[in-house]
Structures are given as C-alpha cells and as structure tokens.
Amino acid sequence: FSRVGELGAMTEAASAAPELPLDPVVDVALPDPAEAEVKSGVADGITLQRDSEFDPGSWGVMAHFKGFAARVDFSDAATQQAELACAKFVQEQGVETIIWDGDDLEPGSFTTTILKLVELCKVKLVAFLREEDVARFKKSWVTSNLPISVFLVSNDVNWQQLGVVGLQRTGAKKVVCLGGGPTLKAEYEHCPDGAVFHVACISRPAADPSLPWQPTSIADLVAAGGRANLVALA
C-alpha cells in the first residue's frame, strides 16, 4: 500500500438527517426528460441507465462508499488517518467498483475521497441517482473527467432512502464509511441482510463554530462492538 501516503487534503458538501420508511424496490418507467437522456447513452463521460438494468455480475468486487457530505476537515490528522484506512481497505479487499448515492463532488465531502480511490486503487464508479437530479449531478461531476455509470431510480424514492435502494439493487456486502451523519445511521438500521458496514469514525466541525465537533452518528455502536455487520476501520 505504498501510495496511500498520497492522500491529502480534500474538500466540502451538504449532509442531511432522515426519516427512513422503506418500501420494497419497485421497477418504474422513466418519464421524459430522463427517458430521452437514457436513450442518448453516454454524455460527458456519464452513462445513464435504469436501476433495474444494474447487473451485479458485471462490476466485480463492489463496495458502497458513504460518509459525511459536508464540513469534513481534511487537514485534521485523525481525519487523514481515517481516510487512509478507507483507502487501505478498498485496496486490500480488491474492490473493483465504488458505488455511492449520487452526492455531489464538493469541498469537505466524502466524495472527494472518491477521486483518490480512483487514482490509488483504479476502481470503476457507479452512482445511484433520482431521475430529477441528473442535471445537478452532471454539473457537479463533469469537471472530474471520470467515466461514471449512473443508475436512475424513480423520483418516488425519497432521497433519504436512496442508499438502501442502491444496496438492494447491487447486493454488495461491503459498505465503507468515512464518518457519516443521521442518514448513515438510518441506512445502517435498514440495510439488507449480509451487508457489513466498515466505518472509519471521524468528527467534523459543527455548522455553528461555537459548538463542539460532531462525531460519526454510529460511533457509539462501533465502539460497543459485538455486531457482525458493523466493523471499525483503523
């Protein structure tokens, strides 16, 4: 793992807390303009397909990647070590495809680590995304110049449910987390059987600078141990 030391300061984006009532994954027809975009194939290096078209056998060893989507301080030594732990896990597990839930590429977000995972581990990229968020996603990621396969779900899927829907579609058993807020906790509580969350617990600055840093939402569960589907990354 000689190149892990190349991981440096990254960047920033928005995080949210959830109610997570989950319904079974349902195949739905895409309305226009999403239908037209799917038929058009590749645009700006981003391929659009329906989530029902995802073929788990085509992506090798998969891992979902989650974390804090805003205010991560990548200059913090503990955060840097946690990021290294995530990258080391991806490399040692032979992960070939990283999957995330359509979060923007922004400063202070876990998504900036995705760029390093591509560089260090040569992973392919898959994102699950609601139909109505295509323009937002493309605007954010087009400057990365990376090939990304996007699988679109219906707008009827609440964005807070998107992570669990993705896990259901892929059947992946590895989930890597660089921190994570209330949405992560809700996803963990509703994750499909067999999925194991490997968590690098970090803290991030609060939105109000006068308040203490916020820990990873499931840090207490990770510290308690005893859960087969929850493992600390160190």
Coordinates of C-alpha atoms in Angstrom, one line a residue:
F1 CA 0.0 0.0 0.0
S2 CA 2.8 2.3 -0.9
R3 CA 0.7 5.1 -2.5
V4 CA -1.6 5.7 0.4
G5 CA 0.6 8.5 1.6
E6 CA -0.5 10.5 -1.4
L7 CA -3.9 11.1 0.2
G8 CA -4.0 14.8 1.0
A9 CA -6.4 17.5 2.0
M10 CA -9.7 17.1 0.1
T11 CA -12.9 19.3 0.2
E12 CA -16.7 20.0 1.3
A13 CA -20.7 19.4 0.7
A14 CA -24.2 19.0 2.2
S15 CA -25.5 16.4 4.7
A16 CA -29.0 15.7 5.9
A17 CA -30.8 13.8 8.6
P18 CA -33.6 11.4 7.7
E19 CA -36.9 9.7 8.4
L20 CA -36.4 6.4 6.6
P21 CA -39.6 4.5 5.9
L22 CA -38.5 1.9 3.4
D23 CA -40.7 0.3 0.8
P24 CA -39.6 -2.6 -1.5
V25 CA -37.6 -1.6 -4.6
V26 CA -40.1 -1.2 -7.4
D27 CA -39.2 -1.0 -11.1
V28 CA -40.7 2.1 -12.7
A29 CA -40.8 3.6 -16.2
L30 CA -38.7 6.8 -16.5
P31 CA -40.6 9.9 -17.6
D32 CA -39.2 12.4 -20.0
P33 CA -36.7 14.0 -20.0
A34 CA -34.9 11.2 -18.2
E35 CA -36.2 8.7 -20.7
A36 CA -34.6 10.7 -23.5
E37 CA -31.3 11.0 -21.6
V38 CA -31.2 7.3 -21.0
K39 CA -31.7 6.6 -24.7
S40 CA -28.9 9.0 -25.6
G41 CA -26.3 6.8 -23.9
V42 CA -23.1 8.5 -22.8
A43 CA -22.9 12.2 -22.2
D44 CA -19.9 14.0 -20.6
G45 CA -18.5 10.6 -19.6
I46 CA -21.6 9.8 -17.6
T47 CA -23.7 6.9 -18.7
L48 CA -27.4 6.8 -17.7
Q49 CA -29.4 3.6 -17.3
R50 CA -32.4 2.5 -15.3
D51 CA -31.6 1.0 -11.9
S52 CA -33.4 -2.2 -13.0
E53 CA -30.7 -2.7 -15.6
F54 CA -27.9 -2.9 -13.0
D55 CA -26.2 -6.3 -13.4
P56 CA -24.2 -7.2 -10.3
G57 CA -22.1 -9.7 -12.2
S58 CA -20.6 -7.0 -14.4
W59 CA -18.8 -5.0 -11.7
G60 CA -16.5 -7.4 -9.9
V61 CA -15.9 -6.8 -6.2
M62 CA -18.1 -3.9 -5.2
A63 CA -18.2 -1.6 -2.2
H64 CA -20.6 1.2 -1.4
F65 CA -19.0 4.3 -0.1
K66 CA -20.7 6.7 2.3
G67 CA -19.8 9.4 4.8
F68 CA -20.2 13.0 5.9
A69 CA -21.2 15.1 2.9
A70 CA -20.2 18.4 4.4
R71 CA -17.7 20.2 6.6
V72 CA -15.1 17.4 6.8
D73 CA -11.8 18.9 7.8
F74 CA -9.2 17.0 5.7
S75 CA -6.4 18.9 7.4
D76 CA -7.2 17.2 10.7
A77 CA -4.7 14.4 11.4
A78 CA -7.3 12.0 12.7
T79 CA -9.4 12.5 9.6
Q80 CA -6.4 11.9 7.4
Q81 CA -5.7 8.6 9.1
A82 CA -9.4 7.6 8.7
E83 CA -9.2 8.4 5.0
L84 CA -6.1 6.2 4.7
A85 CA -7.9 3.4 6.5
C86 CA -10.7 3.6 4.0
A87 CA -8.3 3.5 1.0
K88 CA -6.3 0.7 2.5
F89 CA -9.5 -1.4 3.0
V90 CA -10.5 -0.8 -0.6
Q91 CA -7.1 -1.9 -1.9
E92 CA -6.7 -4.9 0.4
Q93 CA -10.2 -6.2 -0.3
G94 CA -9.6 -6.0 -4.1
V95 CA -12.5 -3.7 -4.6
E96 CA -13.1 -3.0 -8.3
T97 CA -16.2 -0.8 -8.2
I98 CA -17.1 2.0 -5.8
I99 CA -20.8 2.9 -5.6
W100 CA -22.3 6.0 -4.0
D101 CA -25.7 7.6 -3.7
G102 CA -25.4 10.5 -6.1
D103 CA -23.8 13.0 -3.8
D104 CA -22.1 16.0 -5.4
L105 CA -18.4 16.4 -5.7
E106 CA -17.9 19.2 -3.3
P107 CA -15.2 20.5 -0.9
G108 CA -15.5 18.9 2.6
S109 CA -17.4 15.9 1.4
F110 CA -16.5 12.2 1.5
T111 CA -17.0 12.3 -2.3
T112 CA -13.6 14.0 -2.8
T113 CA -12.0 10.8 -1.4
I114 CA -13.6 9.0 -4.4
L115 CA -11.1 10.8 -6.7
K116 CA -8.2 9.4 -4.6
L117 CA -9.7 5.9 -4.7
V118 CA -9.8 6.1 -8.5
E119 CA -6.2 7.3 -8.6
L120 CA -4.8 4.8 -6.0
C121 CA -7.0 1.8 -6.5
K122 CA -8.1 2.1 -10.1
V123 CA -11.7 1.5 -9.2
K124 CA -14.7 1.9 -11.5
L125 CA -17.5 4.3 -10.5
V126 CA -21.2 3.7 -10.1
A127 CA -23.8 6.1 -8.7
F128 CA -27.5 5.7 -7.9
L129 CA -29.5 8.8 -8.5
R130 CA -33.0 10.0 -8.6
E131 CA -34.2 10.9 -12.1
E132 CA -34.8 14.6 -11.3
D133 CA -31.2 15.0 -10.0
V134 CA -29.4 14.2 -13.3
A135 CA -28.6 17.8 -14.2
R136 CA -27.4 18.6 -10.7
F137 CA -25.2 15.5 -10.7
K138 CA -23.7 16.2 -14.1
K139 CA -22.9 19.8 -13.3
S140 CA -21.1 18.6 -10.2
W141 CA -19.1 15.7 -11.6
V142 CA -18.4 16.7 -15.2
T143 CA -15.2 18.5 -14.3
S144 CA -13.8 15.3 -12.8
N145 CA -13.5 13.9 -16.3
L146 CA -14.2 10.4 -14.9
P147 CA -16.4 7.7 -16.5
I148 CA -19.3 7.2 -14.2
S149 CA -22.2 4.7 -14.7
V150 CA -25.3 6.3 -13.3
F151 CA -28.4 4.1 -12.5
L152 CA -31.6 6.1 -12.2
V153 CA -34.3 5.4 -9.7
S154 CA -37.8 6.9 -9.7
N155 CA -38.4 10.3 -8.1
D156 CA -40.9 8.4 -5.9
V157 CA -37.9 7.0 -4.0
N158 CA -37.2 9.5 -1.2
W159 CA -33.6 10.7 -1.5
Q160 CA -33.2 9.6 2.1
Q161 CA -34.0 6.0 1.0
L162 CA -31.6 6.1 -1.9
G163 CA -28.7 4.4 -0.1
V164 CA -30.7 1.3 0.9
V165 CA -32.3 1.1 -2.5
G166 CA -28.8 1.0 -4.0
L167 CA -27.7 -1.8 -1.6
Q168 CA -30.8 -3.8 -2.6
R169 CA -30.1 -3.4 -6.3
T170 CA -26.4 -4.3 -6.1
G171 CA -26.4 -7.0 -3.5
A172 CA -23.0 -5.7 -2.4
K173 CA -21.8 -6.8 1.0
K174 CA -19.1 -4.2 1.7
V175 CA -20.0 -0.7 2.8
V176 CA -17.1 1.7 3.6
C177 CA -17.9 4.8 5.6
L178 CA -15.8 7.9 6.2
G179 CA -17.8 9.3 9.1
G180 CA -21.5 9.8 8.4
G181 CA -24.5 11.6 9.9
P182 CA -28.0 10.6 10.8
T183 CA -28.7 9.4 7.2
L184 CA -25.9 6.8 7.6
K185 CA -27.4 5.6 10.9
A186 CA -30.8 5.2 9.3
E187 CA -29.3 3.3 6.4
Y188 CA -27.4 1.0 8.7
E189 CA -30.6 0.3 10.6
H190 CA -32.4 -0.7 7.4
C191 CA -29.6 -2.3 5.5
P192 CA -30.2 -5.6 3.6
D193 CA -29.1 -8.8 5.3
G194 CA -25.4 -9.6 4.7
A195 CA -24.2 -6.0 4.2
V196 CA -21.3 -5.2 6.5
F197 CA -20.5 -1.5 7.4
H198 CA -16.8 -0.8 7.8
V199 CA -16.6 2.5 9.5
A200 CA -13.8 5.0 9.9
C201 CA -15.2 7.1 12.7
I202 CA -14.3 10.8 12.4
S203 CA -15.7 14.0 13.8
R204 CA -16.4 17.2 11.8
P205 CA -16.9 20.8 12.7
A206 CA -20.4 21.8 13.7
A207 CA -22.4 24.2 11.5
D208 CA -22.1 26.6 14.4
P209 CA -18.4 27.1 15.0
S210 CA -19.1 27.7 18.7
L211 CA -20.3 24.2 19.2
P212 CA -18.2 21.0 19.6
W213 CA -17.3 18.9 16.7
Q214 CA -19.9 16.3 15.7
P215 CA -18.9 12.6 15.9
T216 CA -19.9 9.9 13.4
S217 CA -23.6 9.1 14.1
I218 CA -22.9 5.4 14.7
A219 CA -19.6 5.9 16.6
D220 CA -21.2 4.6 19.8
L221 CA -22.4 1.4 18.1
V222 CA -19.0 0.9 16.5
A223 CA -17.2 1.4 19.9
A224 CA -19.6 -1.0 21.7
G225 CA -18.7 -3.8 19.3
G226 CA -20.4 -7.2 19.2
R227 CA -22.2 -6.6 15.9
A228 CA -21.3 -8.8 13.0
N229 CA -22.4 -6.2 10.4
L230 CA -20.5 -3.3 11.9
V231 CA -16.7 -3.1 11.9
A232 CA -14.3 -0.3 12.9
L233 CA -11.7 0.7 10.3
A234 CA -8.4 1.7 11.9

